[in-house]
Amino acid sequence: MGRRNGAGRGGRQGGGRDRGRDRGRSGGGAGAGDGAPRVARTLFVLLITANFVINYTSTAMNVALSDIVDDLGTSLTGVQSVISLYALVVAACLITGSKLGARHGDRRTFVVGGQIFAVGALVTALGPTLPFMLVGWSLLQGAGVALMLPALVSLLTESFTGAARTKALSALGVSAGIASGVAPVAGGLIFHYLSWRVSFLLATVVTLAVVLLMRREAGPEPSRTRPDRRFDNLGALLSAAGFGLLVVATLLAGRYGLIEDRQDFQVLGVTLLRRGQVSPVPLLAGAGLVVLAVFAGWERHLIKRGRDSLVRLVVLRDRRIGVGSLTLVMLFLVPSGMLFLVPVFLQTTAGFDALRSGITLISMPVALSVGASMTARLVGSGRMTHRTAQLWAFSLMTAGCVAVAVMFGPRWDVSAVGLALTPGLLLVGFGRGMATTANDLVQSAAPPEEVSDVTGLSRTATYLGSSFGVALAGAFMTTTLLLAFEAGVKDSTVLSSAQRQRVVQAVEHQVQVTAATDDAVRARLASQGVTGAAADELVRVNAEARGRALAVAALGMGVLAVVGFLLALGLPRGPATPAGPATPAGPAVPTARPPA
């Protein structure tokens, strides 16, 4: 077995060199720069544009929450549920989408996904009610993204080699970061002067243009598996259920708490867990892990019987892929959590509107672009290893989280805090930029016949990281907010004993707890008949609790960045080994790895 593995690694090294020479002669993937052939450059631009649109619309949806609520005449909870379901659909279907690309061709799968995404964006833009948004955004656009993302990553992986591949895959992270940074500003302008619907109409037009150009540029494309073999339907169901349960658990964390249930957990009117018992979050997460374990066992069973599996989990035995995928989770988790917390602070404490908040956040994508460009050159030229890049990335993000947490403290003047947040945001953004080379590390470790397996796992890792980041940041914030507010009320000398007891009881039984502006808290108190000194005291207590909660949540993201640093220590110290040579059309070629 050891001899076979060694031969496999040696074969990949030699194959990678041959593959680079062959492509240099044929022009199949020379690079993403000026020396790349026209087809490769066109493909690169189209795929990066599609990735930009996907990330822009996701961020724009979050920025436009209040506008959507007013326009559709619905509730904030309803719109947030639609967004949550979108994340669920994407995360649950990414591995299946990657397998479909391997069976039917990545270009074809990307085009089909783009068409579904464009239809979904159009339905979202024109829909008069929330159910239309549920179908357009959550289901259609979610399914489209699940097909497009693995396909575009696989296409970039197979179209470029060496330093060009490092730059191309790093550009994915850059385009996502720029889209997330531009969306609050561009989206804020569009929402203010036009409508939130315009953003989705633009997404429809741009996506259709990309699809049409992809179809025109498409050439013969061999599949990496035999499409005539039976599709692993049970594997697709198990993977969707397992990852879906994990995402649902993260979505419920802010509402029910991470450990102890803050309110009765009901399903279809039946109370399954009562307040004070264990939260549904660890139970659902545990159930998801059990289902994924069953999924892994089923995939091994198929491979041993020589059948076509949904994904070959044996790829995770390679530290570049296994540890690299875990690193990807953390690399997306930390910045996603911070991008949730900073706007909450700016809009609830500093009183910024969405546009001004977006302008404050623009320093992150700027730093991300600089960090990604610099690191891609260093890694591509061999002057820095992927491991070193990830260690620096987590170190910078840790420092950035701490710097931002300090500014969340109540003693700072909020009128100047927007500018004061810039150093922390620059550190987080630059660290996230350095982390973009993790895509190259993971993808380059796979030979062509395993690209779909690695792509499905790595894209799922990034989406889980994003979902976990927002959920954990929200859970840290709401848990600390509750504890700090209750402590402040109990210690108040302004409120009477009866008032303190009523407030604590009201907070404990509140269905949804979140950070709110002073004006929103005062208005809510007035609607309940609380005015005067008591209202002023509760507004003060809430403001202090809100600042403390945001600071604790930001520090929590810093701790998770340290966890990511420790994970990155397990990455190989040397340079990445290039993937093996391309394989001809037909059945997948057996790998040199031992069977799962």
XYZ file of N, CA and C in Angstrom, residues 107-336:
690
model
N -19.138 22.577 -17.999
C -19.706 23.695 -18.761
C -21.220 23.561 -18.862
N -21.671 22.371 -19.223
C -23.106 22.155 -19.363
C -23.820 22.379 -18.028
N -23.234 21.858 -16.962
C -23.840 22.030 -15.642
C -23.862 23.498 -15.239
N -22.784 24.223 -15.524
C -22.739 25.644 -15.214
C -23.817 26.402 -15.983
N -23.962 26.091 -17.259
C -24.973 26.772 -18.078
C -26.380 26.504 -17.550
N -26.683 25.252 -17.230
C -28.001 24.926 -16.683
C -28.218 25.653 -15.356
N -27.211 25.630 -14.494
C -27.325 26.336 -13.221
C -27.515 27.823 -13.408
N -26.795 28.409 -14.382
C -26.950 29.835 -14.662
C -28.352 30.176 -15.146
N -28.914 29.318 -15.968
C -30.279 29.559 -16.436
C -31.281 29.508 -15.282
N -31.120 28.524 -14.401
C -32.010 28.419 -13.235
C -31.837 29.633 -12.328
N -30.591 30.046 -12.125
C -30.315 31.211 -11.285
C -30.948 32.471 -11.870
N -30.823 32.652 -13.189
C -31.382 33.842 -13.839
C -32.902 33.870 -13.720
N -33.543 32.727 -13.920
C -35.007 32.672 -13.760
C -35.390 33.002 -12.316
N -34.640 32.449 -11.370
C -34.919 32.738 -9.969
C -34.752 34.205 -9.643
N -33.707 34.846 -10.172
C -33.496 36.271 -9.933
C -34.638 37.096 -10.529
N -35.133 36.675 -11.701
C -36.247 37.391 -12.323
C -37.528 37.247 -11.495
N -37.792 36.034 -11.007
C -38.960 35.812 -10.160
C -38.845 36.639 -8.880
N -37.653 36.694 -8.308
C -37.432 37.482 -7.099
C -37.670 38.961 -7.359
N -37.181 39.440 -8.503
C -37.313 40.863 -8.820
C -38.757 41.272 -9.078
N -39.537 40.390 -9.696
C -40.902 40.752 -10.098
C -41.974 40.256 -9.135
N -41.611 39.381 -8.205
C -42.596 38.778 -7.321
C -43.284 39.793 -6.421
N -44.611 39.751 -6.331
C -45.348 40.732 -5.511
C -45.458 40.347 -4.041
N -45.218 39.097 -3.701
C -45.395 38.640 -2.324
C -44.221 37.772 -1.892
N -44.196 37.465 -0.605
C -43.105 36.665 -0.051
C -43.010 35.259 -0.652
N -44.115 34.564 -0.929
C -43.994 33.239 -1.547
C -43.248 33.259 -2.879
N -43.392 34.323 -3.650
C -42.641 34.427 -4.906
C -41.133 34.503 -4.609
N -40.782 35.248 -3.572
C -39.380 35.334 -3.189
C -38.879 33.986 -2.681
N -39.732 33.254 -2.000
C -39.368 31.928 -1.515
C -39.001 31.011 -2.681
N -39.814 31.052 -3.736
C -39.551 30.220 -4.911
C -38.355 30.746 -5.693
N -38.338 32.066 -5.941
C -37.286 32.644 -6.774
C -35.925 32.637 -6.120
N -35.859 33.137 -4.890
C -34.573 33.265 -4.215
C -34.137 31.960 -3.560
N -34.963 31.444 -2.666
C -34.557 30.288 -1.866
C -34.371 29.036 -2.713
N -35.349 28.737 -3.569
C -35.330 27.469 -4.292
C -34.573 27.567 -5.624
N -35.008 28.466 -6.505
C -34.401 28.526 -7.836
C -32.969 29.069 -7.791
N -32.781 30.223 -7.165
C -31.418 30.758 -7.111
C -30.514 29.866 -6.259
N -31.046 29.291 -5.197
C -30.247 28.370 -4.391
C -29.804 27.160 -5.188
N -30.732 26.557 -5.943
C -30.379 25.403 -6.770
C -29.402 25.801 -7.867
N -29.596 26.993 -8.452
C -28.678 27.453 -9.493
C -27.260 27.616 -8.972
N -27.130 28.202 -7.785
C -25.804 28.386 -7.196
C -25.157 27.035 -6.894
N -25.945 26.067 -6.421
C -25.409 24.742 -6.108
C -24.859 24.053 -7.354
N -25.368 24.384 -8.523
C -24.836 23.845 -9.775
C -23.674 24.673 -10.308
N -23.764 25.988 -10.166
C -22.765 26.872 -10.755
C -21.437 26.861 -10.004
N -21.482 26.943 -8.685
C -20.246 27.098 -7.918
C -19.264 25.950 -8.111
N -19.682 24.684 -7.927
C -18.711 23.602 -8.153
C -18.203 23.574 -9.592
N -19.081 23.865 -10.535
C -18.677 23.819 -11.944
C -17.635 24.883 -12.255
N -17.839 26.095 -11.759
C -16.875 27.154 -12.082
C -15.523 26.906 -11.406
N -15.539 26.342 -10.188
C -14.264 26.020 -9.535
C -13.540 24.909 -10.295
N -14.275 23.879 -10.720
C -13.659 22.792 -11.481
C -13.106 23.292 -12.807
N -13.838 24.166 -13.475
C -13.379 24.694 -14.760
C -12.087 25.485 -14.600
N -12.016 26.315 -13.567
C -10.778 27.068 -13.331
C -9.633 26.133 -12.956
N -9.934 25.119 -12.158
C -8.894 24.180 -11.740
C -8.291 23.454 -12.928
N -9.126 23.058 -13.873
C -8.657 22.265 -15.001
C -8.138 23.106 -16.165
N -8.445 24.397 -16.163
C -8.051 25.248 -17.287
C -6.711 25.921 -17.077
N -6.232 25.958 -15.841
C -4.981 26.646 -15.547
C -4.058 25.736 -14.743
N -2.766 26.041 -14.804
C -1.781 25.260 -14.071
C -0.813 26.199 -13.369
N -0.116 25.657 -12.375
C 0.958 26.390 -11.713
C 0.526 27.714 -11.122
N 1.374 28.735 -11.329
C 1.106 30.058 -10.765
C -0.179 30.656 -11.326
N -0.491 30.340 -12.590
C -1.718 30.859 -13.188
C -2.947 30.313 -12.469
N -2.892 29.030 -12.080
C -4.014 28.460 -11.334
C -4.140 29.122 -9.966
N -3.021 29.362 -9.311
C -3.048 30.034 -8.008
C -3.735 31.389 -8.125
N -3.370 32.149 -9.160
C -3.983 33.463 -9.353
C -5.466 33.343 -9.699
N -5.799 32.369 -10.545
C -7.200 32.224 -10.963
C -8.088 31.833 -9.795
N -7.658 30.872 -8.986
C -8.474 30.447 -7.854
C -8.490 31.500 -6.751
N -7.393 32.239 -6.594
C -7.392 33.338 -5.640
C -8.364 34.432 -6.067
N -8.514 34.590 -7.385
C -9.434 35.604 -7.896
C -10.881 35.304 -7.500
N -11.194 34.028 -7.262
C -12.538 33.696 -6.775
C -12.821 34.385 -5.446
N -11.859 34.272 -4.525
C -12.032 34.924 -3.236
C -12.058 36.433 -3.355
N -11.244 36.973 -4.256
C -11.220 38.418 -4.451
C -12.561 38.907 -4.980
N -13.090 38.216 -5.996
C -14.365 38.646 -6.572
C -15.483 38.554 -5.552
N -15.457 37.511 -4.718
C -16.471 37.385 -3.671
C -16.346 38.506 -2.653
N -15.107 38.813 -2.259
C -14.898 39.875 -1.280
C -15.277 41.243 -1.817
N -14.905 41.515 -3.075
C -15.261 42.802 -3.669
C -16.770 42.922 -3.805
N -17.420 41.837 -4.216
C -18.880 41.869 -4.346
C -19.544 42.145 -3.006
N -19.054 41.500 -1.957
C -19.620 41.713 -0.625
C -19.373 43.133 -0.144
N -18.229 43.723 -0.544
C -17.940 45.087 -0.136
C -18.664 46.127 -0.960
N -18.841 45.847 -2.246
C -19.513 46.798 -3.134
C -21.022 46.792 -2.912
N -21.574 45.638 -2.581
C -23.033 45.515 -2.471
C -23.662 46.513 -1.509
N -23.110 46.724 -0.303
C -23.750 47.709 0.576
C -23.759 49.119 0.007
N -22.684 49.490 -0.713
C -22.622 50.841 -1.273
C -23.479 50.951 -2.528
N -23.190 50.085 -3.519
C -23.965 50.118 -4.764
C -25.427 49.785 -4.490
N -25.640 48.754 -3.657
C -27.008 48.394 -3.324
C -27.722 49.508 -2.594
N -27.006 50.175 -1.670
C -27.630 51.290 -0.951
C -28.071 52.402 -1.892
N -27.241 52.724 -2.882
C -27.610 53.748 -3.862
C -28.812 53.302 -4.706
N -28.765 52.041 -5.148
C -29.865 51.522 -5.962
C -31.160 51.490 -5.156
N -31.090 51.040 -3.907
C -32.292 50.953 -3.083
C -32.862 52.350 -2.791
N -31.950 53.321 -2.624
C -32.399 54.671 -2.263
C -33.046 55.388 -3.443
N -32.424 55.286 -4.614
C -32.908 56.051 -5.761
C -33.822 55.243 -6.679
N -33.712 53.926 -6.674
C -34.546 53.112 -7.551
C -35.353 52.121 -6.713
N -34.924 50.874 -6.687
C -35.623 49.845 -5.921
C -34.689 48.663 -5.717
N -34.925 47.903 -4.652
C -34.128 46.698 -4.426
C -34.301 45.701 -5.565
N -35.432 45.784 -6.257
C -35.703 44.859 -7.360
C -34.727 45.043 -8.523
N -34.189 46.257 -8.667
C -33.275 46.542 -9.779
C -32.016 45.678 -9.674
N -31.535 45.442 -8.462
C -30.343 44.615 -8.289
C -30.559 43.210 -8.843
N -31.743 42.662 -8.635
C -32.015 41.307 -9.111
C -32.307 41.287 -10.609
N -32.848 42.373 -11.136
C -32.996 42.467 -12.592
C -31.620 42.517 -13.258
N -30.708 43.285 -12.675
C -29.349 43.336 -13.211
C -28.680 41.965 -13.120
N -28.907 41.255 -12.006
C -28.346 39.908 -11.873
C -28.883 38.985 -12.959
N -30.154 39.137 -13.299
C -30.747 38.321 -14.368
C -30.066 38.586 -15.701
N -29.898 39.872 -16.030
C -29.306 40.243 -17.317
C -27.858 39.773 -17.404
N -27.077 40.043 -16.368
C -25.658 39.675 -16.400
C -25.483 38.158 -16.462
N -26.272 37.428 -15.679
C -26.151 35.967 -15.674
C -26.524 35.374 -17.027
N -27.589 35.881 -17.637
C -27.973 35.391 -18.965
C -26.887 35.684 -19.998
N -26.252 36.862 -19.883
C -25.172 37.195 -20.805
C -23.997 36.228 -20.626
N -23.661 35.911 -19.389
C -22.588 34.958 -19.122
C -22.935 33.588 -19.691
N -24.175 33.162 -19.502
C -24.613 31.853 -19.992
C -24.522 31.794 -21.518
N -24.982 32.832 -22.184
C -24.950 32.851 -23.648
C -23.513 32.798 -24.162
N -22.613 33.562 -23.534
C -21.220 33.557 -23.962
C -20.558 32.215 -23.659
N -20.929 31.594 -22.541
C -20.383 30.278 -22.219
C -20.815 29.247 -23.253
N -22.055 29.314 -23.678
C -22.543 28.363 -24.677
C -21.840 28.581 -26.016
N -21.551 29.837 -26.353
C -20.891 30.126 -27.616
C -19.437 29.651 -27.604
N -18.786 29.763 -26.416
C -17.382 29.377 -26.305
C -17.203 27.888 -26.039
N -18.295 27.188 -25.742
C -18.188 25.788 -25.310
C -17.637 24.917 -26.433
N -16.726 24.032 -26.058
C -16.194 23.058 -26.991
C -16.518 21.669 -26.503
N -15.924 20.635 -27.108
C -16.167 19.273 -26.625
C -15.670 19.121 -25.199
N -16.480 18.492 -24.367
C -16.143 18.380 -22.950
C -16.363 16.959 -22.460
N -15.297 16.238 -22.178
C -15.470 14.875 -21.671
C -15.933 14.890 -20.225
N -16.796 13.962 -19.886
C -17.193 13.811 -18.489
C -16.140 12.981 -17.773
N -16.071 13.134 -16.445
C -15.073 12.402 -15.672
C -15.629 11.090 -15.126
N -16.914 10.857 -15.314
C -17.514 9.587 -14.910
C -18.440 9.118 -16.021
N -18.955 7.919 -15.891
C -19.860 7.403 -16.915
C -21.293 7.791 -16.565
N -21.900 8.696 -17.355
C -23.264 9.129 -17.048
C -24.305 8.027 -17.203
N -23.928 6.911 -17.839
C -24.896 5.824 -18.003
C -24.992 4.954 -16.749
N -24.058 5.136 -15.807
C -24.106 4.357 -14.579
C -25.143 4.955 -13.632
N -25.680 4.118 -12.752
C -26.756 4.549 -11.861
C -26.277 5.670 -10.934
N -27.091 6.719 -10.852
C -26.751 7.856 -9.998
C -26.987 7.485 -8.533
N -26.148 7.980 -7.667
C -26.213 7.668 -6.235
C -27.295 8.524 -5.575
N -28.549 8.139 -5.773
C -29.663 8.921 -5.221
C -29.673 8.903 -3.692
N -29.398 7.733 -3.104
C -29.394 7.657 -1.651
C -28.275 8.516 -1.067
N -27.111 8.514 -1.703
C -26.020 9.361 -1.243
C -26.382 10.832 -1.316
N -27.047 11.229 -2.408
C -27.465 12.628 -2.543
C -28.440 13.004 -1.437
N -29.369 12.096 -1.125
C -30.349 12.359 -0.073
C -29.674 12.463 1.296
N -28.750 11.534 1.576
C -28.080 11.545 2.871
C -27.195 12.780 3.033
N -26.465 13.144 2.006
C -25.601 14.329 2.113
C -26.433 15.590 2.297
N -27.543 15.698 1.542
C -28.407 16.864 1.681
C -29.003 16.933 3.081
N -29.444 15.786 3.608
C -30.041 15.766 4.943
C -29.002 16.106 6.005
N -27.801 15.539 5.893
C -26.772 15.786 6.891
C -26.333 17.237 6.935
N -25.975 17.772 5.767
C -25.552 19.168 5.731
C -26.720 20.105 6.016
N -27.902 19.715 5.588
C -29.082 20.523 5.884
C -29.337 20.643 7.370
N -29.203 19.547 8.104
C -29.395 19.584 9.556
C -28.355 20.479 10.226
N -27.126 20.440 9.740
C -26.103 21.315 10.303
C -26.444 22.777 10.086
N -26.921 23.114 8.888
C -27.277 24.499 8.598
C -28.481 24.928 9.428
N -29.495 24.056 9.549
C -30.663 24.385 10.367
C -30.246 24.635 11.810
N -29.328 23.817 12.310
C -28.848 24.005 13.679
C -28.219 25.386 13.844
N -27.422 25.816 12.877
C -26.803 27.136 12.972
C -27.851 28.243 12.885
N -28.875 28.055 12.079
C -29.904 29.077 11.934
C -30.726 29.247 13.208
N -30.862 28.183 13.987
C -31.656 28.237 15.214
C -30.838 28.685 16.422
N -29.522 28.827 16.247
C -28.660 29.131 17.391
C -29.012 30.467 18.031
N -29.268 31.484 17.205
C -29.576 32.792 17.759
C -30.915 32.847 18.462
N -31.838 32.016 18.050
C -33.191 32.038 18.614
C -33.301 31.217 19.891
N -32.691 30.033 19.892
C -32.870 29.121 21.017
C -31.646 29.010 21.924
N -30.498 29.520 21.493
C -29.293 29.404 22.294
C -28.465 28.201 21.888
N -27.183 28.251 22.219
C -26.283 27.187 21.806
C -26.421 25.931 22.658
N -26.655 26.095 23.959
C -26.697 24.945 24.864
C -28.059 24.803 25.534
N -28.495 25.843 26.229
C -29.758 25.796 26.965
C -30.872 26.449 26.161
N -32.009 25.785 26.109
C -33.144 26.278 25.331
C -33.733 27.524 25.995
N -33.751 28.647 25.241
C -34.274 29.892 25.792
C -35.786 30.000 25.684
N -36.418 29.131 24.914
C -37.866 29.125 24.769
C -38.322 27.748 24.301
N -39.613 27.497 24.397
C -40.130 26.198 23.974
C -39.851 25.989 22.495
N -39.389 24.798 22.171
C -39.131 24.433 20.783
C -40.308 23.607 20.290
N -41.034 24.162 19.320
C -42.244 23.521 18.825
C -42.121 23.198 17.348
N -42.699 22.079 16.961
C -42.782 21.671 15.557
C -44.231 21.289 15.282
N -44.861 22.022 14.342
C -46.264 21.791 13.990
C -47.175 21.850 15.223
N -46.881 22.793 16.101
C -47.702 22.990 17.282
C -47.415 22.061 18.434
N -46.504 21.108 18.252
C -46.168 20.156 19.307
C -44.862 20.596 19.966
N -44.878 20.757 21.284
C -43.685 21.162 22.027
C -42.763 19.962 22.223
N -41.600 20.025 21.608
C -40.632 18.937 21.717
C -39.630 19.176 22.840
N -39.255 20.424 23.040
C -38.312 20.778 24.091
C -38.829 22.018 24.811
N -38.811 21.980 26.130
C -39.302 23.102 26.896
C -38.160 24.029 27.304
N -38.528 25.257 27.556
C -37.562 26.268 27.963
C -36.795 25.791 29.193
N -35.478 25.952 29.135
C -34.634 25.518 30.229
C -34.001 24.162 29.991
N -34.565 23.388 29.044
C -33.962 22.114 28.701
C -32.844 22.334 27.685
N -32.298 21.250 27.171
C -31.231 21.373 26.187
C -31.774 22.029 24.926
N -30.965 22.890 24.316
C -31.357 23.578 23.089
C -31.451 22.580 21.930
N -32.315 22.853 20.953
C -32.362 21.972 19.778
C -31.107 22.052 18.919
N -30.287 23.073 19.140
C -29.101 23.269 18.296
C -28.130 22.095 18.385
N -27.652 21.706 19.577
C -26.732 20.561 19.615
C -27.391 19.256 19.188
N -28.701 19.121 19.419
C -29.386 17.898 19.005
C -29.450 17.794 17.485
N -29.796 18.887 16.832
C -29.864 18.872 15.369
C -28.469 18.723 14.756
N -27.493 19.427 15.340
C -26.124 19.299 14.829
C -25.621 17.869 14.997
N -25.924 17.258 16.151
C -25.525 15.872 16.358
C -26.200 14.928 15.385
N -27.498 15.169 15.140
C -28.217 14.347 14.171
C -27.607 14.500 12.781
N -27.209 15.726 12.435
C -26.572 15.950 11.140
C -25.266 15.193 11.007
N -24.477 15.186 12.061
C -23.208 14.455 12.030
C -23.440 12.949 11.915
N -24.485 12.443 12.595
C -24.806 11.013 12.497
C -25.200 10.661 11.061
N -26.033 11.506 10.447
C -26.455 11.255 9.067
C -25.250 11.294 8.131
N -24.345 12.232 8.358
C -23.149 12.314 7.516
C -22.251 11.092 7.712
N -22.222 10.554 8.930
C -21.462 9.325 9.158
C -22.082 8.160 8.381
N -23.410 8.092 8.375
C -24.097 7.067 7.579
C -23.800 7.280 6.096
N -23.803 8.534 5.671
C -23.474 8.865 4.287
C -22.076 8.382 3.924
N -21.103 8.618 4.822
C -19.730 8.171 4.560
C -19.669 6.650 4.439
N -20.385 5.950 5.328
C -20.405 4.488 5.251
C -21.025 3.994 3.958
N -22.088 4.648 3.507
C -22.734 4.256 2.252
C -21.806 4.480 1.055
N -21.081 5.584 1.060
C -20.165 5.864 -0.044
C -19.043 4.820 -0.094
N -18.523 4.438 1.058
C -17.495 3.391 1.084
C -18.058 2.069 0.555
N -19.302 1.785 0.913
C -19.950 0.549 0.450
C -20.040 0.531 -1.077
N -20.430 1.640 -1.671
C -20.543 1.712 -3.130
C -19.183 1.523 -3.800
N -18.163 2.167 -3.238
C -16.831 2.079 -3.836
C -16.304 0.646 -3.778
N -16.521 -0.025 -2.660
C -16.055 -1.404 -2.523
C -16.748 -2.335 -3.511
N -17.988 -1.994 -3.855
C -18.726 -2.823 -4.813
C -18.496 -2.383 -6.260
N -17.630 -1.401 -6.458
C -17.307 -0.956 -7.802
C -18.376 -0.111 -8.446
N -19.258 0.475 -7.647
C -20.330 1.307 -8.186
C -19.949 2.779 -8.116
N -20.681 3.592 -8.837
C -20.398 5.026 -8.928
C -20.949 5.728 -7.695
N -20.075 6.277 -6.856
C -20.488 6.953 -5.633
C -20.675 8.447 -5.887
N -21.381 9.100 -4.977
C -21.583 10.546 -5.101
C -20.268 11.290 -4.906
N -19.473 10.856 -3.939
C -18.188 11.490 -3.670
C -17.247 10.447 -3.075
N -15.974 10.524 -3.460
C -14.973 9.611 -2.913
C -14.307 10.277 -1.719
N -14.779 9.929 -0.530
C -14.291 10.558 0.689
C -12.845 10.215 0.986
N -12.292 9.251 0.269
C -10.886 8.902 0.463
C -9.978 10.092 0.161
N -10.460 11.052 -0.608
C -9.630 12.223 -0.916
C -9.266 12.990 0.349
N -10.085 12.865 1.403
C -9.823 13.590 2.643
C -8.588 13.073 3.370
N -8.065 11.897 2.966
C -6.861 11.373 3.604
C -5.638 12.203 3.249
N -5.707 12.904 2.143
C -4.631 13.823 1.782
C -4.749 15.054 2.685
N -3.686 15.355 3.433
C -3.757 16.467 4.395
C -4.063 17.791 3.716
N -3.608 17.962 2.491
C -3.900 19.208 1.784
C -5.392 19.371 1.564
N -6.091 18.264 1.388
C -7.532 18.318 1.146
C -8.310 18.242 2.455
N -7.967 17.281 3.323
C -8.685 17.109 4.573
C -8.519 18.293 5.505
N -7.262 18.598 5.857
C -7.008 19.746 6.730
C -7.327 21.049 6.010
N -7.033 21.088 4.703
C -7.327 22.299 3.938
C -8.805 22.631 3.918
N -9.670 21.613 3.837
C -11.114 21.866 3.845
C -11.573 22.390 5.203
N -11.031 21.831 6.289
C -11.351 22.360 7.617
C -10.872 23.804 7.753
N -9.709 24.077 7.180
C -9.193 25.449 7.210
C -10.110 26.388 6.445
N -10.653 25.923 5.318
C -11.572 26.742 4.547
C -12.807 27.112 5.361
N -13.299 26.170 6.171
C -14.454 26.477 7.023
C -14.141 27.681 7.911
N -12.994 27.657 8.559
C -12.629 28.733 9.480
C -12.305 30.027 8.742
N -11.713 29.906 7.542
C -11.358 31.097 6.773
C -12.587 31.869 6.321
N -13.702 31.174 6.125
C -14.943 31.854 5.764
C -15.755 32.210 7.004
N -15.616 31.421 8.054
C -16.401 31.635 9.268
C -16.091 32.985 9.906
N -14.822 33.275 10.116
C -14.435 34.480 10.857
C -14.836 35.767 10.126
N -14.464 35.965 8.854
C -14.886 37.204 8.185
C -16.406 37.332 8.058
N -17.105 36.207 7.852
C -18.565 36.270 7.750
C -19.182 36.751 9.062
